[in-house]
XYZ file of N, CA and C in Angstrom:
471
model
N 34.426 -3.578 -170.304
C 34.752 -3.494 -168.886
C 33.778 -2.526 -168.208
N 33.173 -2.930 -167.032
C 32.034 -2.305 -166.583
C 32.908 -0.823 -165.871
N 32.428 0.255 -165.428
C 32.874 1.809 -164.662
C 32.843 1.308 -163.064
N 33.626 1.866 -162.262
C 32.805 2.168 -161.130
C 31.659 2.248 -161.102
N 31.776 3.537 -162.081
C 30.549 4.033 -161.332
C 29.303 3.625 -161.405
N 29.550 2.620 -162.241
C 28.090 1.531 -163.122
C 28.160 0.279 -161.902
N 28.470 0.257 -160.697
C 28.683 -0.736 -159.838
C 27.777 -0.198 -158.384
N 27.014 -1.082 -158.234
C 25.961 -0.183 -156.863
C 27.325 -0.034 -156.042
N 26.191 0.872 -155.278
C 27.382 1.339 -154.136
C 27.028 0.258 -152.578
N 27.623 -0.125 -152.052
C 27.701 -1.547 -150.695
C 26.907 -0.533 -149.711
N 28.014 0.584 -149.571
C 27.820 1.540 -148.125
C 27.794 2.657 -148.824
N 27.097 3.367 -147.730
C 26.511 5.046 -148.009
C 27.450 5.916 -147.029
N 28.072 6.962 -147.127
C 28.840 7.895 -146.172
C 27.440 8.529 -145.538
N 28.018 8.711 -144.135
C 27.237 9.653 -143.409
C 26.623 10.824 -143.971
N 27.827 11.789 -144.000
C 27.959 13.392 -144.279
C 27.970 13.891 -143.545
N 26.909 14.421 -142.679
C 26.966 15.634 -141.704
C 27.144 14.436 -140.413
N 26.276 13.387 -140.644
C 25.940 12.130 -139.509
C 27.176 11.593 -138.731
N 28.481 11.817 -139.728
C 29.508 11.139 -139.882
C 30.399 10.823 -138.025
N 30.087 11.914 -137.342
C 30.322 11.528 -136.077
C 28.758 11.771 -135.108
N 28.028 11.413 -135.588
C 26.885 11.173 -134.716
C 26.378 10.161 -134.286
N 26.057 9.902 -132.893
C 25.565 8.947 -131.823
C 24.419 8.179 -132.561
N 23.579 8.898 -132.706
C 22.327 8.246 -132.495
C 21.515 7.216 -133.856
N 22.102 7.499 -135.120
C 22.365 6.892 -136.081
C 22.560 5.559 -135.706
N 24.190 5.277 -135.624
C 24.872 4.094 -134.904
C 23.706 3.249 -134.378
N 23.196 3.915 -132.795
C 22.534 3.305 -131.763
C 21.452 3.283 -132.601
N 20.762 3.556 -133.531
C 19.476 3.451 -134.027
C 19.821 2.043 -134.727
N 20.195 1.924 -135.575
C 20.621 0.935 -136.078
C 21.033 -0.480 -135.494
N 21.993 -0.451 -134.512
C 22.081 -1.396 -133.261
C 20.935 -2.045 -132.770
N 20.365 -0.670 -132.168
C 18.479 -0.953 -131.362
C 17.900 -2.113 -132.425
N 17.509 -1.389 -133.241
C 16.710 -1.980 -134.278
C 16.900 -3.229 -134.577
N 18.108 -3.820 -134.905
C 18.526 -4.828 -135.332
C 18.607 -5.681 -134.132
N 19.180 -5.806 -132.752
C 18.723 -6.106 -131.191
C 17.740 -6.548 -130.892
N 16.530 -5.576 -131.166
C 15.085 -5.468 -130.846
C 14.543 -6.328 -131.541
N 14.671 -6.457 -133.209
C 13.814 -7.778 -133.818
C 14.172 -8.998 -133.515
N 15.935 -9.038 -133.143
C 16.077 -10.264 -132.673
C 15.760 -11.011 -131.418
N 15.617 -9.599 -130.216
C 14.666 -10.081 -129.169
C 13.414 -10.620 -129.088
N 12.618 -9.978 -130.646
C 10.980 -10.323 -130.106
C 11.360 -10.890 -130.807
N 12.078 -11.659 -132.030
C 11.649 -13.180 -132.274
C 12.271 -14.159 -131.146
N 13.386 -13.792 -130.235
C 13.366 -14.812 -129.262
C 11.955 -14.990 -128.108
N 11.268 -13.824 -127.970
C 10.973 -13.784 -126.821
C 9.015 -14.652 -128.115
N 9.358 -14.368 -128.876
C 7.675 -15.024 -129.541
C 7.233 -16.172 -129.009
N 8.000 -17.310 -128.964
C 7.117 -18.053 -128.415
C 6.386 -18.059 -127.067
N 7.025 -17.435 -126.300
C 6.252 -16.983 -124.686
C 5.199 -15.725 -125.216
N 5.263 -15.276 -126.493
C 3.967 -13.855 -126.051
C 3.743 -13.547 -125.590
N 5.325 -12.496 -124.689
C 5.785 -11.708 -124.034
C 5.642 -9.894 -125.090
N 5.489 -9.304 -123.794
C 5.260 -8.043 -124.881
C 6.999 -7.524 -124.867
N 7.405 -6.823 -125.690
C 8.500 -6.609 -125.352
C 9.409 -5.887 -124.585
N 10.247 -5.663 -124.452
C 11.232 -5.292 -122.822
C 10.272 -6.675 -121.693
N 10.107 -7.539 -121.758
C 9.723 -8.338 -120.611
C 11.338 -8.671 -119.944
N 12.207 -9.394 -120.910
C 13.543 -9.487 -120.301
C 14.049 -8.730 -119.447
N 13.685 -7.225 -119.807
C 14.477 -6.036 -119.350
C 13.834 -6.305 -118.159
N 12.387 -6.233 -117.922
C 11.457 -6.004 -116.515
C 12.114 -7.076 -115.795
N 11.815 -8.174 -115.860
C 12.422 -9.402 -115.104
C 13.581 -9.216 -114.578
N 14.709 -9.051 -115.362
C 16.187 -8.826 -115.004
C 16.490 -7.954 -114.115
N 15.935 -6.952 -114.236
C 15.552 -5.683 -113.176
C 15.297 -6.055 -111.755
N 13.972 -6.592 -112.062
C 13.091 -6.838 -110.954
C 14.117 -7.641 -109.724
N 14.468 -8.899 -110.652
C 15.469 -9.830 -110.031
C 16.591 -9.336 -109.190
N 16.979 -8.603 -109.954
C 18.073 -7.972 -109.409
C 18.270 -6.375 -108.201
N 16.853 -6.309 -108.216
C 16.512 -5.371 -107.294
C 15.282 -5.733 -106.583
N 14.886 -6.682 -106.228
C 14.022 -7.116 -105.561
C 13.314 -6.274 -104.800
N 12.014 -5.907 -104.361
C 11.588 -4.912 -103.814
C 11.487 -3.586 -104.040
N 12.216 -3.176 -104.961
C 12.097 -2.112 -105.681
C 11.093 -1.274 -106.421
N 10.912 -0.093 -106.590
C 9.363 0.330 -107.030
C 9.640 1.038 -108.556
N 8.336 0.833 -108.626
C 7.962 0.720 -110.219
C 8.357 1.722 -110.479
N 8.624 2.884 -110.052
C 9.135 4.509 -110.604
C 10.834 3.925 -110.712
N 11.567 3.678 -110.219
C 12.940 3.061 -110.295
C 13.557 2.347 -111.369
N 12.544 1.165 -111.328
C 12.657 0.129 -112.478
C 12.408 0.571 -113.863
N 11.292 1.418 -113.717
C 10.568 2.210 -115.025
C 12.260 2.955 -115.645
N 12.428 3.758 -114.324
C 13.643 4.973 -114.777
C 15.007 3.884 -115.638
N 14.762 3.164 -114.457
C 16.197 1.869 -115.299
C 16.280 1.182 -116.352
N 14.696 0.919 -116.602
C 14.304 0.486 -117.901
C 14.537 1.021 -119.172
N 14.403 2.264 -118.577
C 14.104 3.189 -120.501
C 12.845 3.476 -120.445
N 12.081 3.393 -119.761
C 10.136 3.023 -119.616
C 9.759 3.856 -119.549
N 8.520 4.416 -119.606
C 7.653 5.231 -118.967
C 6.976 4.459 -117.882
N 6.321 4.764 -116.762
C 5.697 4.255 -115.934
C 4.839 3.209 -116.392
N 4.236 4.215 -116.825
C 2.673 3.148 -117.640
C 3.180 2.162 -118.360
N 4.145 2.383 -119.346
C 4.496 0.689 -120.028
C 5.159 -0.016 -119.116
N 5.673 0.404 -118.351
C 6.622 -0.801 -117.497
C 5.135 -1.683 -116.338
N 4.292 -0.678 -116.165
C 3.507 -1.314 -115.111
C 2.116 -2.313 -116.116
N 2.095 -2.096 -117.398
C 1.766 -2.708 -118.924
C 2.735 -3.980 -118.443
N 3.651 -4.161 -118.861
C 4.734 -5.393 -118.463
C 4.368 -5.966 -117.543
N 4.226 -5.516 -116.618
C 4.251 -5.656 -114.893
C 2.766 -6.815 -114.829
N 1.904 -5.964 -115.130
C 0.670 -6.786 -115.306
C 0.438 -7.765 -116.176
N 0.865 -7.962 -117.580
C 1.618 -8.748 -117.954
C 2.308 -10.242 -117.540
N 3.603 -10.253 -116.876
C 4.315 -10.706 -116.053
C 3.487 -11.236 -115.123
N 2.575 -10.224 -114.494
C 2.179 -10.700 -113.124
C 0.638 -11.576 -113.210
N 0.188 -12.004 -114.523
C -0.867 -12.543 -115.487
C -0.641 -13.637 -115.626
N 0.564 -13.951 -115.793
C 1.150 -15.434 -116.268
C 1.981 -15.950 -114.910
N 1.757 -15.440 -113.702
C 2.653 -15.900 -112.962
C 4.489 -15.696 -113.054
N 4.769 -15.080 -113.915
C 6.329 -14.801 -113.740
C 6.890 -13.600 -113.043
N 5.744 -12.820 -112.067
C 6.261 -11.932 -111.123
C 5.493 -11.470 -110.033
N 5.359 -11.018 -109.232
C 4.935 -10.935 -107.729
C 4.655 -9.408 -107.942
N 3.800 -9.084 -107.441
C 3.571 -7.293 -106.994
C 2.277 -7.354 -105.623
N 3.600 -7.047 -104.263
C 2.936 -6.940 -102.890
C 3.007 -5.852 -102.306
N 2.438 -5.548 -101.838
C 2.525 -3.957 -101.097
C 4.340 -3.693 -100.170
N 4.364 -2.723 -99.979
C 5.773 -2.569 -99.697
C 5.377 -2.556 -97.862
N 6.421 -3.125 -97.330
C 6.051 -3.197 -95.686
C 6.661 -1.574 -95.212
N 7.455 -1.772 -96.071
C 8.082 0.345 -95.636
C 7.399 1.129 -95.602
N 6.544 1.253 -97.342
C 5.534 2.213 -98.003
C 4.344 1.761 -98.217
N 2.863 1.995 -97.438
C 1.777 1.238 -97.706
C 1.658 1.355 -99.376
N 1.753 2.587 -99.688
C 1.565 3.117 -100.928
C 2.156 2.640 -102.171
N 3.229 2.022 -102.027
C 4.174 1.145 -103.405
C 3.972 -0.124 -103.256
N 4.397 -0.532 -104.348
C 4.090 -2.332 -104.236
C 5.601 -2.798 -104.989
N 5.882 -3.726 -103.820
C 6.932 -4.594 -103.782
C 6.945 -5.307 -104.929
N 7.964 -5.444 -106.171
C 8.098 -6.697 -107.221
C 9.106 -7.535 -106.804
N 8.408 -8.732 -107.151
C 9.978 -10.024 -107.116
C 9.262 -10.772 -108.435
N 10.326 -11.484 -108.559
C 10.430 -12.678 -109.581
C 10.004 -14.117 -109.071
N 9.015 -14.831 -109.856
C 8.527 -16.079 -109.125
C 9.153 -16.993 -109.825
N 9.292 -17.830 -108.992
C 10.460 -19.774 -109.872
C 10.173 -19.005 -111.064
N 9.225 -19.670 -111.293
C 8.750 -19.447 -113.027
C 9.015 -18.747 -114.079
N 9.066 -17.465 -113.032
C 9.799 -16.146 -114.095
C 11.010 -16.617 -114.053
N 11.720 -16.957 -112.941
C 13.111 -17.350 -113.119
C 13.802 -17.898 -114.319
N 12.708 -19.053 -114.389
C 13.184 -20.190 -115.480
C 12.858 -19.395 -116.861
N 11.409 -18.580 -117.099
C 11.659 -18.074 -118.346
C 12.792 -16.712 -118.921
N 12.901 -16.071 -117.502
C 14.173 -15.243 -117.654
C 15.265 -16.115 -118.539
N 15.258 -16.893 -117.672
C 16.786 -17.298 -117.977
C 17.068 -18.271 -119.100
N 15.923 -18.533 -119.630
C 15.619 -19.294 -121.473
C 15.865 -17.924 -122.206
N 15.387 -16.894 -122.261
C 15.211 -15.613 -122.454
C 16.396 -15.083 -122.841
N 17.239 -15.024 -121.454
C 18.321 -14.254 -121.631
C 19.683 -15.320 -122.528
N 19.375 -16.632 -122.097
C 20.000 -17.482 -123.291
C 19.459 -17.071 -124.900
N 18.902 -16.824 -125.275
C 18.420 -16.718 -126.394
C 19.108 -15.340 -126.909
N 19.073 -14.258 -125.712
C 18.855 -13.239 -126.689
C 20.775 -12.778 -125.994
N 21.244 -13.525 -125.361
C 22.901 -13.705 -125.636
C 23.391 -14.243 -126.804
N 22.651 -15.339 -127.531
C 22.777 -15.816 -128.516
C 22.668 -15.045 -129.714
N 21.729 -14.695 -129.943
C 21.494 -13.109 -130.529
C 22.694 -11.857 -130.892
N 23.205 -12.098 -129.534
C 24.207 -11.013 -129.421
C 25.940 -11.654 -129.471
N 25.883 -12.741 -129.971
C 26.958 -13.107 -129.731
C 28.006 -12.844 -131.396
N 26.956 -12.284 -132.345
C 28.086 -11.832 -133.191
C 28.546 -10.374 -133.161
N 28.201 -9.553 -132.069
C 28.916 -8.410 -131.935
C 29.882 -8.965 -130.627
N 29.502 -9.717 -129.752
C 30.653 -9.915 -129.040
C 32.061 -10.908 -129.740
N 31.610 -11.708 -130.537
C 32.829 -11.907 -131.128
C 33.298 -11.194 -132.084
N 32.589 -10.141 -132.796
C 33.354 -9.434 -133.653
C 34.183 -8.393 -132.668
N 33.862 -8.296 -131.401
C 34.512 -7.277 -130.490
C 35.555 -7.591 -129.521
N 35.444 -8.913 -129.132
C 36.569 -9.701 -128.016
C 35.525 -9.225 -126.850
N 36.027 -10.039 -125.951
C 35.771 -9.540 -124.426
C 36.224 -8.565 -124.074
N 37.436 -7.314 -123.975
C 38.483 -6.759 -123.719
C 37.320 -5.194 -124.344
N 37.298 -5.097 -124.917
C 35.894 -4.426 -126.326
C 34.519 -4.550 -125.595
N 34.196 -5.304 -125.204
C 32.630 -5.496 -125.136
C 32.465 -4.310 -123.537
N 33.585 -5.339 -122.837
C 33.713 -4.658 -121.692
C 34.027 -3.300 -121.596
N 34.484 -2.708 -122.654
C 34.829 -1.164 -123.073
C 33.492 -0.807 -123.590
N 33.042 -1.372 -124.235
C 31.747 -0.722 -124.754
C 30.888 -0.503 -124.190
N 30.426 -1.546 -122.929
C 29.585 -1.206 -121.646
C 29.642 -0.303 -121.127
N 31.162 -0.273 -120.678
C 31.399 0.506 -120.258
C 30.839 2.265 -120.083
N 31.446 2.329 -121.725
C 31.228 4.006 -122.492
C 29.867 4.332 -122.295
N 28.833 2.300 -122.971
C 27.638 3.044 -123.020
C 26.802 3.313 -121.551
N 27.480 2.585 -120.464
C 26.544 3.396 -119.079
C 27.426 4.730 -119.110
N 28.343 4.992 -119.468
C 28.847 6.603 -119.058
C 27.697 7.053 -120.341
N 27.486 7.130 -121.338
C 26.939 7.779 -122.134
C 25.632 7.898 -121.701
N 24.926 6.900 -121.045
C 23.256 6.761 -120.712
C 23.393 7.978 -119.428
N 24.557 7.619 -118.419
C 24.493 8.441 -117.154
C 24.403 10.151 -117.622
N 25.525 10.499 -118.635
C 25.303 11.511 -118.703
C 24.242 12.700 -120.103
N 23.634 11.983 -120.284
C 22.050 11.954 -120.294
C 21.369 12.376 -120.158
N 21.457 11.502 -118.820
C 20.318 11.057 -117.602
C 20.660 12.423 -116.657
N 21.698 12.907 -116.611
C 22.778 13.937 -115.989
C 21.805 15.204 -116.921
N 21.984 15.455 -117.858
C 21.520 16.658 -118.798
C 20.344 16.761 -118.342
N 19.575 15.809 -118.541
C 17.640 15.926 -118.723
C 17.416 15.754 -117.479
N 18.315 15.846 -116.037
C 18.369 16.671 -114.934
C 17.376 15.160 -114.172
């Protein structure tokens, strides 16, 4: 009869980790992230393009310091994207009629349509943490995680 202890072990305990954030979310990311860039491979999109688009869309006119901040970005990679995006025709960058100095983003048809192949894909992706979670859960988890991003974003001032 074989020991325990002669049996690999499945899972590893934390230890000190055992109530720590960023572990978790590392792990999440990671596993998220490969499944995004294999959705997003066949367009040879760099990655966060979803994120830029969705953004953009949804804030139309908005400037690249904003979107960057909303992103997770640094300037420079989001405006990397931007040029990108705006290479292949899936986004617009016009001067702002408010601010000579900023330039206006929108989303063109085109981006539209690949957004939204995009964001099918990478819902698909995500659809075994939403059913391992219910709707009731997911919506709690959003929740926590914009309170958790806000206060943050709150600390690092």
């Amino acid at each position: 009869m074989e020991s325990d202890a002669s049996k690999p072990q499945t899972t590893i305990e934390w230890g000190l980790l055992g109530q720590s954030i960023g572990p978790r979310i590392r792990l999440l990311r990671n596993a998220l992230t490969a499944r995004s860039i294999s959705a997003s491979a066949p367009y040879g999109l760099p990655t966060g393009s979803l994120t830029v688009l969705a953004l953009i869309a949804a804030n139309t006119g908005s400037s690249q310091t904003a979107l960057a901040r909303s992103a997770g970005l640094n300037k420079s990679a989001l405006v990397g994207i931007v040029d990108e995006l705006e290479a292949r025709g899936l986004a617009a960058r016009d001067r702002s009629e408010r601010d000579r100095r900023r330039n206006s983003l929108s989303v063109t048809p085109e981006g539209e349509e690949v957004m939204r192949t995009l964001f099918t894909a990478v819902t698909t992706n995500e659809a075994p943490i939403r059913d391992a979670l219910g709707q009731q859960d997911m919506t709690l988890l959003l929740s926590l995680l914009d309170r958790a991003i806000e206060a943050v974003q709150e600390a690092d001032g």
